[in-house]
JSON list of C-alpha atoms in Angstrom, two decimals:
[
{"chain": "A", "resi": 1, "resn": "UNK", "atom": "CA", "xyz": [-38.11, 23.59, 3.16]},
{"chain": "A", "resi": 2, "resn": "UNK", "atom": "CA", "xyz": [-36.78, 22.15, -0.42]},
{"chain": "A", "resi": 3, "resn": "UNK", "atom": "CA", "xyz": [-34.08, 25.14, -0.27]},
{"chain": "A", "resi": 4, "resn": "UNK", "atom": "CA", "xyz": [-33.08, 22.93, 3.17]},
{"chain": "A", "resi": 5, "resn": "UNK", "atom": "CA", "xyz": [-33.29, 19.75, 1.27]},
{"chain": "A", "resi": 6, "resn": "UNK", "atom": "CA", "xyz": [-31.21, 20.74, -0.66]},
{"chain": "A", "resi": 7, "resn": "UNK", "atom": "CA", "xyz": [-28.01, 22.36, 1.17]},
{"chain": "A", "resi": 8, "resn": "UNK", "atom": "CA", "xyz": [-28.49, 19.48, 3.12]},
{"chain": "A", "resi": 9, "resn": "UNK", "atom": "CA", "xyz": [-27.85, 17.54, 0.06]},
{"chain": "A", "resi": 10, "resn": "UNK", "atom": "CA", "xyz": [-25.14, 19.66, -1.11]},
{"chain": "A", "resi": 11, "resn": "UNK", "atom": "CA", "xyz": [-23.76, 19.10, 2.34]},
{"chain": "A", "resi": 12, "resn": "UNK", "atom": "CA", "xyz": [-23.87, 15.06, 2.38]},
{"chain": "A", "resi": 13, "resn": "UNK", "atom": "CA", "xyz": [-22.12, 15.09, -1.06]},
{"chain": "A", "resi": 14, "resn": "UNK", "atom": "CA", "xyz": [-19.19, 17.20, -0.50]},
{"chain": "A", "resi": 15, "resn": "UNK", "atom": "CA", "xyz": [-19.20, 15.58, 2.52]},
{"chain": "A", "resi": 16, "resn": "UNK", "atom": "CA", "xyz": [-18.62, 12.45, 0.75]},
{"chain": "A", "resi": 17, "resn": "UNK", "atom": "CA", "xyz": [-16.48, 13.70, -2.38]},
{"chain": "A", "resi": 18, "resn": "UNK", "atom": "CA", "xyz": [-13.88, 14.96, 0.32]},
{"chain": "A", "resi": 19, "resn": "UNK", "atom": "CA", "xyz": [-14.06, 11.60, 2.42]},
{"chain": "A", "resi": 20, "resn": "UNK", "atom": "CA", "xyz": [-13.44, 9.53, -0.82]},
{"chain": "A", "resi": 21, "resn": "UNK", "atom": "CA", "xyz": [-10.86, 11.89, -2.04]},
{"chain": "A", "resi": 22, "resn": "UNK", "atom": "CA", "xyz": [-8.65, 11.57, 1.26]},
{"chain": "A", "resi": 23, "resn": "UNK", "atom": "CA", "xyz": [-9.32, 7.34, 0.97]},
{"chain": "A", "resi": 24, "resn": "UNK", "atom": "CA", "xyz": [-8.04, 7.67, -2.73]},
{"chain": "A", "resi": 25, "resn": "UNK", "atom": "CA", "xyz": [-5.37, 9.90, -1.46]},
{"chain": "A", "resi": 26, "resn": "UNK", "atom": "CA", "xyz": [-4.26, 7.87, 1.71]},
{"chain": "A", "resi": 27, "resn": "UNK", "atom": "CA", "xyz": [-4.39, 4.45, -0.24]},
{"chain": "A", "resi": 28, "resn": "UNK", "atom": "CA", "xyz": [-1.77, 5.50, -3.06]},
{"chain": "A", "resi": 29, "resn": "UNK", "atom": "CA", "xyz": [-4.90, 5.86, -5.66]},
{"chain": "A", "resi": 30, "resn": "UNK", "atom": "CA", "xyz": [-3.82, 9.06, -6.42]},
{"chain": "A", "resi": 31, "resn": "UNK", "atom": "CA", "xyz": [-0.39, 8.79, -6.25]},
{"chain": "A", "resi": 32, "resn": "UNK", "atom": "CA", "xyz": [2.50, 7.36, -4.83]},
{"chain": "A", "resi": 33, "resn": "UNK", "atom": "CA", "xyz": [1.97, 6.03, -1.31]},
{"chain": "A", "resi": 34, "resn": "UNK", "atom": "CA", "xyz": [4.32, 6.86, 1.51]},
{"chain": "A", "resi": 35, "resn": "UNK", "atom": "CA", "xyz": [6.05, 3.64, 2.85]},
{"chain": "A", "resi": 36, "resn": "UNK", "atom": "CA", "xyz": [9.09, 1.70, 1.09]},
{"chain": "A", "resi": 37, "resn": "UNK", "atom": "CA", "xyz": [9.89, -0.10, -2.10]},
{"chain": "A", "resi": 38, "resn": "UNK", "atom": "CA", "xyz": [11.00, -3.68, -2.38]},
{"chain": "A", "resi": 39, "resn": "UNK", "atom": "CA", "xyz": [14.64, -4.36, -4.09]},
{"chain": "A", "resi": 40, "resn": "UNK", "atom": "CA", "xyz": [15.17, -7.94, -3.50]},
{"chain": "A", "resi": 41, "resn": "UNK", "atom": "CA", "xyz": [12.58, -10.28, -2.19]},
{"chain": "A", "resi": 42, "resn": "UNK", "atom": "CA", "xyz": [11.93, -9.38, 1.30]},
{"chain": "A", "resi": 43, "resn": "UNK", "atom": "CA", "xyz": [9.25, -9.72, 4.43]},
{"chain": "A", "resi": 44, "resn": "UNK", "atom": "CA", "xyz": [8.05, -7.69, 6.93]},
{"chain": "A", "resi": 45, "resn": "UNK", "atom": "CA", "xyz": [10.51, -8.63, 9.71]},
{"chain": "A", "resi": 46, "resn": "UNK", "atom": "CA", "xyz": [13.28, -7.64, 7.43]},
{"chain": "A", "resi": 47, "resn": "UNK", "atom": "CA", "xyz": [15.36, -5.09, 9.59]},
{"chain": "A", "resi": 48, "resn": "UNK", "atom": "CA", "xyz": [17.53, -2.11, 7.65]},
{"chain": "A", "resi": 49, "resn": "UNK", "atom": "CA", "xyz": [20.39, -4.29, 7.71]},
{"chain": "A", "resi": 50, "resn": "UNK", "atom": "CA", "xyz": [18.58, -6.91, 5.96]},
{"chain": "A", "resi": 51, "resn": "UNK", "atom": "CA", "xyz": [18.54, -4.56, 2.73]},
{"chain": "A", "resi": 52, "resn": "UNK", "atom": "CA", "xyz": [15.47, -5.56, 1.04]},
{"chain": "A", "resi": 53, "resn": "UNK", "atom": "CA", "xyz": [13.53, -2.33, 1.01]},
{"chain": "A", "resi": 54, "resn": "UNK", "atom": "CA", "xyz": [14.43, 1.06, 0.49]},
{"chain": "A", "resi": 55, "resn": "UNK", "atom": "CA", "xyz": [12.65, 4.25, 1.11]},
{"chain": "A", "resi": 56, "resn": "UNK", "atom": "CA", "xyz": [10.48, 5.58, -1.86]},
{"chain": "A", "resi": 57, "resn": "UNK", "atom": "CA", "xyz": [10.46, 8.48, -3.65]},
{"chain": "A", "resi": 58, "resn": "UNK", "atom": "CA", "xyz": [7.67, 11.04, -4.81]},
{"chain": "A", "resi": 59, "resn": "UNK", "atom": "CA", "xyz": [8.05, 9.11, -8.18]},
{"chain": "A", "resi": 60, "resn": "UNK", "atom": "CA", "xyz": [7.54, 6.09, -6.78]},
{"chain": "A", "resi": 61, "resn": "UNK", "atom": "CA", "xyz": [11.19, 4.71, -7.17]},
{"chain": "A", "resi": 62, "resn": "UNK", "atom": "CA", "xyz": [13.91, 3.58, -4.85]},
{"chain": "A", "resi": 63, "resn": "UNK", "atom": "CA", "xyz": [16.01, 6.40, -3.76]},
{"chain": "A", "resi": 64, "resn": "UNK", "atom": "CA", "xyz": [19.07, 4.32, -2.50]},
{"chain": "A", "resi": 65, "resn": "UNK", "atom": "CA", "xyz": [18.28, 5.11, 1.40]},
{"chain": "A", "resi": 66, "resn": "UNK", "atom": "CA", "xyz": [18.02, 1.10, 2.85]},
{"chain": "A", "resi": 67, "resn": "UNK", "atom": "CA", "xyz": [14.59, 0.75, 5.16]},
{"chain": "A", "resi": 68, "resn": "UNK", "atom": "CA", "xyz": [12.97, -1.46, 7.32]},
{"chain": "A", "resi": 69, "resn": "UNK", "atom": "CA", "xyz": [9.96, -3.09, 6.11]},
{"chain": "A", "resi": 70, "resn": "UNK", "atom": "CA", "xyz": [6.62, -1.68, 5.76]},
{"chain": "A", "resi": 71, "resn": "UNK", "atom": "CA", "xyz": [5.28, -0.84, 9.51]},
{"chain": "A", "resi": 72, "resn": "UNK", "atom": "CA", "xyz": [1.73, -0.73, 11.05]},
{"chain": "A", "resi": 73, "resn": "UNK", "atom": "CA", "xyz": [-0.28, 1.91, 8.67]},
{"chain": "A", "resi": 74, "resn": "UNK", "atom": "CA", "xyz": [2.44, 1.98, 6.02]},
{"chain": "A", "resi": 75, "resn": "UNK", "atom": "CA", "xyz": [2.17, 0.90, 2.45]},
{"chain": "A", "resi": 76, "resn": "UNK", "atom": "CA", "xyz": [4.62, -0.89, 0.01]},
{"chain": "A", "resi": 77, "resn": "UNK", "atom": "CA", "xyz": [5.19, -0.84, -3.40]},
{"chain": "A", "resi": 78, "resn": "UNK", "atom": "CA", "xyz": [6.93, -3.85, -5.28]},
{"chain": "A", "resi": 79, "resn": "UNK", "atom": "CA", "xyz": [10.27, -3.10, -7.02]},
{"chain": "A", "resi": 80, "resn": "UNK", "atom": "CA", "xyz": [10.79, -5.93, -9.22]},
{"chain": "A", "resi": 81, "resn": "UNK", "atom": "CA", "xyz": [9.28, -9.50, -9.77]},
{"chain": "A", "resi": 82, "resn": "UNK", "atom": "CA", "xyz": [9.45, -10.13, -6.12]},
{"chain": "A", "resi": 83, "resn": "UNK", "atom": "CA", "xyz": [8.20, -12.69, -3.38]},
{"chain": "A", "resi": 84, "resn": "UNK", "atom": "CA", "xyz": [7.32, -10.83, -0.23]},
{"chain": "A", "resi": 85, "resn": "UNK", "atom": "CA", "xyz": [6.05, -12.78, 3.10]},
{"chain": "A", "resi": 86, "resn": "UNK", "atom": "CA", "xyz": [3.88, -11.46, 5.38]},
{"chain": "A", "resi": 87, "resn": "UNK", "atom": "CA", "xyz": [5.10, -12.51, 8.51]},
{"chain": "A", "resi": 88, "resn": "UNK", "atom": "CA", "xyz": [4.29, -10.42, 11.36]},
{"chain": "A", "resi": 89, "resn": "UNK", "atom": "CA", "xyz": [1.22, -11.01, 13.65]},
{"chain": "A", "resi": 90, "resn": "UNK", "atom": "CA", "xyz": [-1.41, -8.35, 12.91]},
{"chain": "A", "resi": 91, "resn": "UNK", "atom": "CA", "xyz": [0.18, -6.14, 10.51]},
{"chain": "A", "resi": 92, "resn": "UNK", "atom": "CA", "xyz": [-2.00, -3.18, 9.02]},
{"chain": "A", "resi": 93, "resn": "UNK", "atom": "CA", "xyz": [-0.70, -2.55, 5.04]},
{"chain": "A", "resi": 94, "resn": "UNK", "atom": "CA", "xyz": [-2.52, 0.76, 4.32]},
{"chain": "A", "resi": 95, "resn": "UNK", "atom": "CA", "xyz": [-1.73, 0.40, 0.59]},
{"chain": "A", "resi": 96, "resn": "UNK", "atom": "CA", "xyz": [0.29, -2.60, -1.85]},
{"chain": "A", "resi": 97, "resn": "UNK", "atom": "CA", "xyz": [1.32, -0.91, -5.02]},
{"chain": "A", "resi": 98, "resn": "UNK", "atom": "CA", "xyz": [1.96, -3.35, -7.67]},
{"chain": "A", "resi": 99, "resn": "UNK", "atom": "CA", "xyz": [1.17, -0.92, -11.14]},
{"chain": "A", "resi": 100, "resn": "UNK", "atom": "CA", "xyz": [4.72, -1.02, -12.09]},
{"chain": "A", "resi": 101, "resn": "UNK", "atom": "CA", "xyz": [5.54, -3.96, -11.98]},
{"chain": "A", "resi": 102, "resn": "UNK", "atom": "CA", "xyz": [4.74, -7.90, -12.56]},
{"chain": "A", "resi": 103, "resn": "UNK", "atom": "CA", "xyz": [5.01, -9.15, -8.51]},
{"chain": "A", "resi": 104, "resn": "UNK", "atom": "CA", "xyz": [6.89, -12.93, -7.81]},
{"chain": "A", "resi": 105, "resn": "UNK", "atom": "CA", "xyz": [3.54, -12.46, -4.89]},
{"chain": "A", "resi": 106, "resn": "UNK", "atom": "CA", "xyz": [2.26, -11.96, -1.61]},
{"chain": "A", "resi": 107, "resn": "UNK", "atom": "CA", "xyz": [2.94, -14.95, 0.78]},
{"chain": "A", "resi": 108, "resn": "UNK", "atom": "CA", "xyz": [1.08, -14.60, 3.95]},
{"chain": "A", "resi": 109, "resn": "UNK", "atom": "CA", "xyz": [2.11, -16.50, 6.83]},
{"chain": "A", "resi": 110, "resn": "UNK", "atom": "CA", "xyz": [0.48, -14.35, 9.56]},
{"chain": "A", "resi": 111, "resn": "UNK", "atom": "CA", "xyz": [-2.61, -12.32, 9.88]},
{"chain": "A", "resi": 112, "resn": "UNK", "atom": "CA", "xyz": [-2.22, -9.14, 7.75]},
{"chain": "A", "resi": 113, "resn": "UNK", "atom": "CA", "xyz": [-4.80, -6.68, 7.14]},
{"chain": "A", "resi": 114, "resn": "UNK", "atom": "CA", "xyz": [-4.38, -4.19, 3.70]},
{"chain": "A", "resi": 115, "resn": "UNK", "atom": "CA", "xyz": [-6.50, -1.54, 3.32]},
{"chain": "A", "resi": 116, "resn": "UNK", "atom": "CA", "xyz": [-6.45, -1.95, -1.00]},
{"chain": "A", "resi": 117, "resn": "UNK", "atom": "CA", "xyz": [-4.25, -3.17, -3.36]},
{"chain": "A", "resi": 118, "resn": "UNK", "atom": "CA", "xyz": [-3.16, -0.70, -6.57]},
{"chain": "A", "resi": 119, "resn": "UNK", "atom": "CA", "xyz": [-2.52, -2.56, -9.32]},
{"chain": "A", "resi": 120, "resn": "UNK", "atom": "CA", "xyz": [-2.42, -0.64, -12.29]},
{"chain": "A", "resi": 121, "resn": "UNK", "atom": "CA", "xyz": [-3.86, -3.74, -14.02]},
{"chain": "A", "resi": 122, "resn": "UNK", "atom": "CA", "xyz": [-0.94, -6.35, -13.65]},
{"chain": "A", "resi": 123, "resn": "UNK", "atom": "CA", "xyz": [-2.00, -9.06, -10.97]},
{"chain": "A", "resi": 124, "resn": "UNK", "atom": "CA", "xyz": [-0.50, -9.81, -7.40]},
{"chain": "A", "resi": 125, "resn": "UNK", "atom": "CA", "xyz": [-0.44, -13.67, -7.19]},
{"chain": "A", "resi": 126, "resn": "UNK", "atom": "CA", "xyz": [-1.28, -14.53, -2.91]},
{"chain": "A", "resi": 127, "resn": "UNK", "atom": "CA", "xyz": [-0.98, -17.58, -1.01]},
{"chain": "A", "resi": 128, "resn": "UNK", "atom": "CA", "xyz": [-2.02, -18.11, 2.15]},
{"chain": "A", "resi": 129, "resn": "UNK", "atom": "CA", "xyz": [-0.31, -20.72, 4.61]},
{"chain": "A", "resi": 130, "resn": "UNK", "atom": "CA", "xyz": [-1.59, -21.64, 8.23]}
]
């Protein structure tokens, strides 16, 4: 019976180690997240043509190749000292990387859900307008 107790244990944690480790992974936490890079300031109806994101690369740079902005389940990372506006109804941010840089901020205009915000320890100044 404790043998049981403890696989079961066992079980639960690894378990929970993996689940945290795919969060941490998914979020950017452990490295770049998969989405697009600002280069100017820019929102999230900005079309390619626009040319205020570009696609990212592994090491979490602009590699030239103009983007839309960040879609549903996407994540962004801030180029420069930026101002980027949130302004399209219900949009899901998995990830906002700000570590390498010092952000112009977040200006939400719409409803925006992100799942977490890596910072790196610089801040991400937000406003919210209604």
């Amino acid at each position: 019976l404790f043998q049981k107790a403890i696989q079961k244990g066992l079980k639960t944690a690894l378990f929970t180690t993996s689940t945290a480790a795919l969060m941490l992974s998914g979020s950017g936490a452990l490295g770049v997240a998969a989405g697009v890079i600002s280069i100017n300031d820019a929102a999230f109806s900005d079309l390619v043509a626009a040319g205020n994101w570009n696609k990212i690369t592994a090491a979490g740079v602009a590699d030239d190749n103009p983007a839309a902005a960040p879609q549903d389940n996407e994540a962004f990372t801030y180029g420069g000292n930026h101002n980027i506006t949130a302004d399209k109804v219900g949009r899901i941010i998995t990830a906002i990387n700000v570590a390498a840089t010092n952000p112009g901020g977040l200006n939400i205009t719409e409803d925006t859900r992100v799942g977490s915000i890596v910072t790196g320890g610089n801040l991400l100044p937000v406003t919210i307008a209604a």
